[in-house]
Coordinates of C-alpha atoms and ligand atoms in Angstrom, one line a residue:
M1 CA 97.3 129.9 36.5
L2 CA 97.9 130.9 32.9
F3 CA 96.0 127.8 31.8
T4 CA 93.1 128.5 34.1
K5 CA 92.9 131.9 32.4
I6 CA 93.1 130.3 28.9
S7 CA 90.3 127.9 29.9
V8 CA 88.1 130.8 31.0
V9 CA 88.8 132.7 27.8
L10 CA 88.0 129.6 25.7
A11 CA 84.9 128.9 27.7
T12 CA 83.8 132.4 27.1
L13 CA 84.5 132.0 23.4
A14 CA 82.5 128.7 23.4
A15 CA 79.5 130.6 24.8
S16 CA 79.7 133.5 22.4
V17 CA 81.7 133.2 19.2
F18 CA 81.0 129.5 18.7
A19 CA 77.2 130.0 19.0
A20 CA 76.5 131.4 15.6
P21 CA 77.4 128.9 12.8
H22 CA 76.0 130.7 9.8
K23 CA 78.2 132.2 7.1
R24 CA 81.4 130.8 8.6
Q25 CA 84.6 130.0 6.8
L26 CA 85.1 126.3 5.9
A27 CA 88.2 124.6 7.2
Q28 CA 90.6 123.2 4.6
V29 CA 90.1 119.5 3.9
I30 CA 93.4 117.8 3.1
T31 CA 93.5 114.4 1.3
T32 CA 96.9 114.6 -0.3
C33 CA 100.4 115.8 0.5
T34 CA 101.6 118.8 -1.6
E35 CA 105.4 118.7 -1.1
P36 CA 106.9 116.6 -3.9
N37 CA 108.1 113.1 -3.2
T38 CA 106.8 113.1 0.4
V39 CA 104.9 110.4 2.2
A40 CA 103.0 111.1 5.5
L41 CA 102.3 107.9 7.5
T42 CA 99.5 108.5 9.9
F43 CA 98.2 106.3 12.8
D44 CA 94.7 106.7 14.2
D45 CA 92.8 105.7 17.3
G46 CA 95.5 105.7 20.0
P47 CA 97.0 106.3 22.4
Y48 CA 97.6 102.6 22.6
Y49 CA 100.1 100.0 23.7
Y50 CA 102.0 99.8 20.4
I51 CA 103.0 103.4 20.1
Y52 CA 106.5 102.8 21.5
D53 CA 107.3 100.1 18.9
I54 CA 105.7 102.1 16.1
S55 CA 107.8 105.1 17.1
R56 CA 111.0 103.1 17.2
T57 CA 110.3 101.4 13.9
L58 CA 109.7 104.9 12.3
A59 CA 112.8 106.3 13.8
A60 CA 114.9 103.4 12.6
A61 CA 113.7 104.2 9.0
N62 CA 114.4 107.9 9.6
A63 CA 110.7 108.6 9.3
T64 CA 108.4 111.0 11.1
G65 CA 104.9 109.8 11.8
T66 CA 101.7 111.6 12.6
F67 CA 99.4 110.3 15.4
F68 CA 95.7 111.2 15.5
F69 CA 94.7 110.7 19.1
N70 CA 91.3 110.2 20.7
G71 CA 90.4 111.5 24.1
N72 CA 88.4 108.5 25.2
N73 CA 88.2 105.6 22.7
Y74 CA 90.4 102.7 23.9
G75 CA 90.9 104.4 27.2
C76 CA 91.0 107.8 28.9
I77 CA 93.7 110.1 27.4
Y78 CA 94.6 111.3 30.9
N79 CA 95.4 107.9 32.3
A80 CA 99.1 107.9 33.3
D81 CA 100.0 105.3 30.7
N82 CA 98.2 107.1 27.9
A83 CA 99.6 110.5 28.7
K84 CA 103.0 109.0 28.7
R85 CA 102.5 107.5 25.3
I86 CA 101.4 110.8 23.8
K87 CA 104.3 112.7 25.4
Y88 CA 106.7 110.1 24.1
A89 CA 105.5 110.4 20.5
H90 CA 105.6 114.2 20.7
D91 CA 109.1 114.3 22.3
H92 CA 110.4 111.9 19.7
G93 CA 109.5 114.3 17.0
H94 CA 106.3 112.8 15.7
Q95 CA 103.3 115.1 14.9
V96 CA 100.5 115.0 17.5
A97 CA 97.0 115.7 16.2
S98 CA 93.3 115.3 17.1
H99 CA 91.1 112.4 16.2
T100 CA 88.4 114.0 18.4
W101 CA 87.3 112.9 21.9
G102 CA 85.0 109.9 21.5
H103 CA 85.4 108.8 17.9
K104 CA 81.8 109.8 17.0
D105 CA 80.7 110.5 13.4
L106 CA 80.9 114.3 13.5
A107 CA 78.5 114.7 10.5
T108 CA 75.7 113.5 12.7
L109 CA 76.3 116.0 15.5
T110 CA 75.0 119.5 16.3
W111 CA 77.3 122.6 16.3
D112 CA 77.8 122.4 20.1
E113 CA 78.4 118.7 20.1
I114 CA 81.0 119.0 17.3
H115 CA 82.9 121.6 19.4
D116 CA 82.7 119.4 22.5
E117 CA 84.2 116.5 20.6
M118 CA 87.0 118.7 19.3
W119 CA 87.7 121.0 22.2
R120 CA 88.2 118.3 24.9
V121 CA 90.9 116.5 23.1
E122 CA 92.7 119.6 21.9
E123 CA 92.8 120.7 25.6
A124 CA 94.1 117.3 26.6
L125 CA 96.9 117.3 24.0
L126 CA 97.9 120.9 25.0
K127 CA 98.1 119.8 28.7
I128 CA 100.1 116.7 28.0
T129 CA 102.5 117.9 25.3
G130 CA 102.4 121.7 25.5
A131 CA 101.4 121.9 21.9
Y132 CA 98.0 123.0 20.6
P133 CA 97.2 120.9 17.5
A134 CA 96.3 122.4 14.1
F135 CA 95.1 119.2 12.5
T136 CA 92.1 117.0 13.1
R137 CA 91.2 113.8 11.4
P138 CA 87.4 113.4 11.6
P139 CA 86.5 109.8 12.7
F140 CA 85.6 107.6 9.6
G141 CA 86.8 110.5 7.5
S142 CA 83.3 111.9 7.9
Y143 CA 82.5 115.6 7.8
N144 CA 80.0 118.1 6.4
D145 CA 79.9 121.9 6.1
L146 CA 79.0 122.3 9.8
V147 CA 82.1 120.2 10.8
R148 CA 84.2 122.3 8.4
Q149 CA 82.9 125.5 10.0
A150 CA 83.5 124.3 13.5
A151 CA 87.0 123.2 12.5
A152 CA 87.8 126.6 10.9
V153 CA 86.7 128.4 14.1
R154 CA 89.1 126.1 16.1
G155 CA 92.0 126.6 13.7
Q156 CA 91.9 123.0 12.6
A157 CA 92.7 121.7 9.1
L158 CA 90.8 118.4 8.4
A159 CA 93.2 115.7 7.3
N160 CA 92.0 112.6 5.5
W161 CA 94.1 110.3 3.3
D162 CA 94.6 109.0 -0.2
F163 CA 95.9 105.5 0.7
E164 CA 94.9 103.1 3.4
T165 CA 96.1 99.6 4.2
G166 CA 92.6 98.6 5.6
D167 CA 94.2 97.3 8.8
A168 CA 91.1 98.2 10.9
V169 CA 88.5 96.8 8.6
G170 CA 89.7 93.2 8.3
V171 CA 92.1 93.4 5.3
T172 CA 94.6 90.5 5.8
V173 CA 98.3 91.1 6.1
P174 CA 99.0 89.5 2.7
E175 CA 96.3 91.7 1.1
Q176 CA 97.8 94.7 2.8
Y177 CA 101.2 93.8 1.3
A178 CA 99.6 93.6 -2.1
K179 CA 98.0 97.0 -1.7
I180 CA 101.4 98.4 -0.8
D181 CA 103.0 96.7 -3.8
E182 CA 100.4 98.1 -6.1
L183 CA 100.9 101.6 -4.6
I184 CA 104.7 101.4 -5.0
A185 CA 104.4 100.2 -8.6
R186 CA 102.1 103.1 -9.4
H187 CA 104.6 105.5 -7.7
P188 CA 102.4 108.5 -7.0
N189 CA 104.1 111.9 -6.5
T190 CA 103.0 111.9 -2.9
I191 CA 101.2 109.6 -0.4
L192 CA 99.0 110.3 2.6
S193 CA 98.5 107.0 4.3
L194 CA 96.1 105.8 7.0
Q195 CA 97.0 103.0 9.4
H196 CA 95.9 102.3 13.0
E197 CA 98.0 102.4 16.1
T198 CA 95.8 99.8 17.7
I199 CA 96.4 96.9 15.3
A200 CA 99.2 94.5 16.3
S201 CA 100.0 93.3 12.8
T202 CA 100.4 96.9 11.6
M203 CA 103.2 97.3 14.2
T204 CA 104.8 94.0 13.8
E205 CA 104.5 93.3 10.0
V206 CA 102.9 95.8 7.7
L207 CA 104.6 99.0 8.9
P208 CA 108.1 97.5 8.6
Y209 CA 107.3 96.2 5.1
F210 CA 105.7 99.5 4.1
L211 CA 108.7 101.5 5.3
Q212 CA 111.2 99.3 3.4
Q213 CA 109.2 99.6 0.2
L214 CA 108.8 103.4 0.6
Q215 CA 112.5 103.9 1.3
G216 CA 113.4 101.7 -1.7
A217 CA 111.2 103.9 -3.8
G218 CA 113.1 107.0 -2.7
Y219 CA 110.3 108.9 -0.8
R220 CA 110.9 111.3 2.0
L221 CA 108.9 110.1 5.1
V222 CA 107.6 113.2 6.9
S223 CA 104.7 114.4 9.0
V224 CA 101.4 115.6 7.6
A225 CA 102.4 119.2 8.5
E226 CA 105.7 118.8 6.6
C227 CA 104.1 117.1 3.6
T228 CA 101.5 119.9 3.3
G229 CA 103.7 122.8 4.3
L230 CA 101.4 123.8 7.1
P231 CA 102.2 124.3 10.8
A232 CA 101.6 121.3 13.0
Y233 CA 100.6 123.4 16.0
Q234 CA 98.7 126.6 16.6
Y235 CA 101.1 127.4 19.5
V236 CA 103.6 125.7 21.7
T237 CA 104.1 126.2 25.4
E238 CA 105.3 124.1 28.4
P239 CA 103.5 120.8 29.1
Q240 CA 101.6 120.7 32.3
Q241 CA 101.8 118.4 35.3
P242 CA 98.8 116.1 36.1
D243 CA 96.3 117.7 38.4
E244 CA 92.6 117.1 39.3
T245 CA 91.5 118.2 35.8
W246 CA 93.2 115.2 34.2
Q247 CA 90.2 113.0 34.0
C248 CA 87.6 111.8 31.4
Ligands
ZN1 ZN1 89.5 106.3 13.9

């Protein structure tokens, strides 16, 4: 019942507060961690098959990951398997965050369309985990002031990155190792890394290598929230049970 009421309140907000985009605050755009000696490993485009192995590999290295989930990209977020994957990541201490509903380029959308892309996945993550996310990664890292205004209204910080392995754009595994080696040799104070949950070689080869190198370099492997000193969630309540609203 509580959630029905929350939905009504949010729908009312959508109709009123969200309607006037002018002169709004701009959401914070994060590209780097601020806590010294931290690394945030982030994984986009799930929920996907490989999340259990990625989570176990992170746990074995005493690392916390951050997963930026879509609502309907590789599959519907409410499918039993996908909901289970998200709940698993959340319950194993990883940060759960939004990668928007359908992986559209937000900078090409209207005010209402941006909110629709953001709101639907936020609601899904709340239902599945009980946590309302405070971080959104815009698809393709793409945003404009309208996107930042919409994100600010929704209490979302926009989180991009300062290092990527290039796993989703055809960079080979040896090339990814070379990028990691170069990064470790440079030894930046902090690292905010982008990888993809949907790439098999990220799970089986590159992530284990990356973790080994990062640990050897003495970094602390934490969530984006921890590495920026910001809260991961706007609020936390009990997860819900699937009902007729769990559909895409
Ligand atoms: Zn993506």
